[in-house]
Amino acid sequence: MASGIELCDVTMRFGQTTALSGVSLTLESGKIYGLLGRNGAGKSTLLGCINNRLWPQQGSVTIDGCSVRENDRILTRVYAMGEKSYYPEGTTVRQLFSWTKDFYPGFDMEYAHMLAGQFELDVKKKLKSLSTGYLTIAKLICALSTAAPYLLLDEPVLGLDANHRDLFYRTLLKNYADNPRTIVISTHLIEEVAHLLEHVVILKRGRVLLSRPADELRSMAVEVSGKAECVDEWSRGREVLSEETLGGQKTVCVVAENLDLAQGLSASPVDLQKLFIRLTNA
Amino acid sequence: MHINFDSETPIYIQIAESIEDGVLSGAFAEETQIPSTTDISLAYRINPATVLKGMNLLTDEGVLYKKRGVGMFVSPGAAKIIEKKRKRGFYERYVASLLEEARKLGIEKEELISMIREEGQDGKRD
């Protein structure tokens, strides 16, 4: 029944600015995805196109094989939690929960209140009186309490302190274990979510730079260091992503292929955050 | 269990190795149930698919077996299987890297052997 999200050649422009440029991407059902990109790379635009908040000038977006355009039935299968709020000023957390239930009949009110208790969120409070962190928590609870098979979480930990972020990661994994679904997390806190992800998509200037299983990315690049001349000699003809020199020592970040290290050189792994920085710099 | 996220060893292999450690130490006795994929996933905040990959590795090797609807259990004879496998990997993992580091430091083979001999005698090196 849930066969995934498919974007085909999607281009989205805002006036002169092209936010997405010919994006084709498949998000399989039942996996946790990381949608990564620098500011302005097109992450939120891409999520907006998936839940029909934005209408791309070109290309198509389908969910479970059906176009998302003017398709209310399909849209109830997606819950998008975003930065922007569309609620009236005086809305309380409790009202937010019950409105969400109106749109998403599978909403688990008991679970929502249980989570509110765990995060110490006062459901009687008005949304406008909540801090950034607590507003994020309120929206997160809405997202996790729906039964939607597709969750799009844009900056899900915005403003959350370290304890609440940790609680969120555990809650998310528990939720996913109990109700496996497609979860797309867009965040700048790469290091923290790296191990939660099964698949990673990196956007760069409106294009898909890569889309690969997370464990492949972990071994995609290595840092090799040693005496500068030796490193230069060794790295000739290889794809060097970045290099750094410290005195006579040199470290290069290279795509890990045929890693027969010369004598005197040592290699260390490159984690997702480091790789992201190397790939998206400049 | 301990997972080192900075290590070059893939996480799923680390999961498998720490379960093996648990079996060798007796923490996970034979014929007993080990923590579920979800338990481990939550404890370390890692994707359950990664945990499952590590457990599948051990199932394939006969260290664990699955009881339908219940969970994963330690196979009878699991410790023996692990010991056998680890002995095979011992050279690559420890001896080869020991020799490599010794070479870097200019430690001669004879010196290395006598170090090991001394260590074996009284547990002290100096």
Coordinates of N, CA and C in Angstrom, one line a residue, chain B residues 8-64:
Chain B
E8 N 36.7 3.2 12.8 CA 36.5 2.9 11.4 C 35.7 1.6 11.3
T9 N 35.5 0.9 12.3 CA 34.7 -0.3 12.3 C 33.3 0.0 12.1
P10 N 32.6 -0.5 11.1 CA 31.2 -0.1 10.9 C 30.3 -0.4 12.2
I11 N 29.3 0.4 12.4 CA 28.5 0.2 13.6 C 27.9 -1.2 13.7
Y12 N 27.4 -1.7 12.6 CA 26.7 -3.0 12.7 C 27.7 -4.1 13.1
I13 N 29.0 -4.0 12.8 CA 30.0 -4.9 13.2 C 30.3 -4.7 14.7
Q14 N 30.3 -3.5 15.1 CA 30.5 -3.2 16.5 C 29.4 -3.8 17.4
I15 N 28.2 -3.7 16.8 CA 27.0 -4.3 17.6 C 27.2 -5.8 17.7
A16 N 27.6 -6.4 16.6 CA 27.8 -7.9 16.6 C 28.9 -8.2 17.6
E17 N 30.0 -7.5 17.5 CA 31.1 -7.8 18.4 C 30.7 -7.6 19.9
S18 N 30.0 -6.6 20.2 CA 29.6 -6.4 21.6 C 28.7 -7.5 22.1
I19 N 27.8 -8.0 21.2 CA 27.0 -9.1 21.6 C 27.8 -10.3 21.8
E20 N 28.8 -10.5 20.9 CA 29.8 -11.6 21.1 C 30.5 -11.5 22.5
D21 N 31.0 -10.3 22.8 CA 31.6 -10.0 24.0 C 30.7 -10.5 25.2
G22 N 29.5 -10.1 25.1 CA 28.5 -10.5 26.1 C 28.4 -12.0 26.3
V23 N 28.4 -12.7 25.1 CA 28.3 -14.1 25.2 C 29.6 -14.7 25.8
L24 N 30.8 -14.2 25.5 CA 32.0 -14.7 26.0 C 32.1 -14.4 27.5
S25 N 31.6 -13.3 27.9 CA 31.8 -12.9 29.4 C 30.7 -13.6 30.2
G26 N 29.7 -14.2 29.5 CA 28.7 -14.9 30.3 C 27.5 -14.0 30.5
A27 N 27.6 -12.7 30.2 CA 26.4 -11.8 30.4 C 25.2 -12.3 29.6
F28 N 25.5 -12.8 28.4 CA 24.4 -13.4 27.6 C 24.6 -14.9 27.6
A29 N 24.0 -15.6 28.5 CA 24.2 -17.0 28.6 C 23.6 -17.8 27.4
E30 N 24.1 -19.0 27.1 CA 23.5 -19.8 26.0 C 22.0 -20.1 26.3
E31 N 21.2 -20.1 25.3 CA 19.8 -20.4 25.4 C 19.0 -19.3 26.2
T32 N 19.6 -18.1 26.4 CA 18.9 -17.0 26.9 C 18.6 -16.0 25.9
Q33 N 17.6 -15.1 26.2 CA 17.2 -14.1 25.2 C 18.1 -12.9 25.3
I34 N 18.5 -12.3 24.2 CA 19.3 -11.1 24.2 C 18.4 -9.9 24.0
P35 N 18.8 -8.7 24.3 CA 18.0 -7.5 24.1 C 17.5 -7.4 22.7
S36 N 16.3 -6.8 22.5 CA 15.7 -6.7 21.2 C 16.4 -5.6 20.4
T37 N 16.1 -5.7 19.1 CA 16.6 -4.7 18.1 C 16.2 -3.3 18.6
T38 N 14.9 -3.2 19.1 CA 14.5 -1.9 19.5 C 15.2 -1.4 20.8
D39 N 15.4 -2.3 21.7 CA 16.1 -2.0 23.0 C 17.5 -1.4 22.6
I40 N 18.2 -2.1 21.8 CA 19.6 -1.7 21.4 C 19.5 -0.4 20.6
S41 N 18.6 -0.3 19.7 CA 18.4 0.9 18.9 C 18.2 2.1 19.8
L42 N 17.3 2.0 20.8 CA 17.0 3.1 21.7 C 18.2 3.4 22.6
A43 N 18.8 2.4 23.1 CA 19.9 2.6 24.0 C 21.0 3.5 23.4
Y44 N 21.3 3.2 22.1 CA 22.4 3.9 21.5 C 22.0 4.9 20.4
R45 N 20.7 5.1 20.3 CA 20.2 6.1 19.3 C 20.7 5.7 17.9
I46 N 20.5 4.5 17.5 CA 20.9 4.1 16.2 C 19.8 3.5 15.5
N47 N 19.8 3.6 14.2 CA 18.7 3.1 13.3 C 18.6 1.6 13.5
P48 N 17.3 1.1 13.7 CA 17.1 -0.4 14.0 C 17.7 -1.2 12.8
A49 N 17.7 -0.7 11.6 CA 18.2 -1.5 10.5 C 19.6 -1.8 10.7
T50 N 20.4 -0.9 11.3 CA 21.8 -1.1 11.6 C 22.0 -2.2 12.6
V51 N 21.1 -2.2 13.6 CA 21.2 -3.2 14.7 C 20.9 -4.6 14.1
L52 N 19.8 -4.6 13.3 CA 19.4 -5.8 12.7 C 20.5 -6.4 11.8
K53 N 21.2 -5.6 11.1 CA 22.3 -6.0 10.2 C 23.3 -6.8 11.1
G54 N 23.6 -6.2 12.2 CA 24.6 -6.8 13.1 C 24.1 -8.1 13.7
M55 N 22.8 -8.2 14.0 CA 22.2 -9.4 14.6 C 22.2 -10.5 13.5
N56 N 21.9 -10.1 12.3 CA 21.8 -11.1 11.2 C 23.1 -11.7 10.9
L57 N 24.2 -10.9 11.1 CA 25.5 -11.4 11.0 C 25.7 -12.6 11.9
L58 N 25.3 -12.4 13.2 CA 25.5 -13.5 14.2 C 24.5 -14.7 14.0
T59 N 23.3 -14.4 13.4 CA 22.4 -15.5 13.1 C 23.0 -16.4 12.0
D60 N 23.6 -15.7 11.0 CA 24.2 -16.5 9.9 C 25.3 -17.3 10.4
E61 N 26.0 -16.9 11.4 CA 27.2 -17.6 11.9 C 26.8 -18.7 12.9
G62 N 25.5 -18.7 13.3 CA 25.0 -19.7 14.2 C 25.2 -19.3 15.7
V63 N 25.6 -18.0 15.9 CA 25.8 -17.5 17.3 C 24.4 -17.3 18.0
L64 N 23.5 -16.7 17.2 CA 22.1 -16.4 17.7 C 21.1 -17.2 16.8

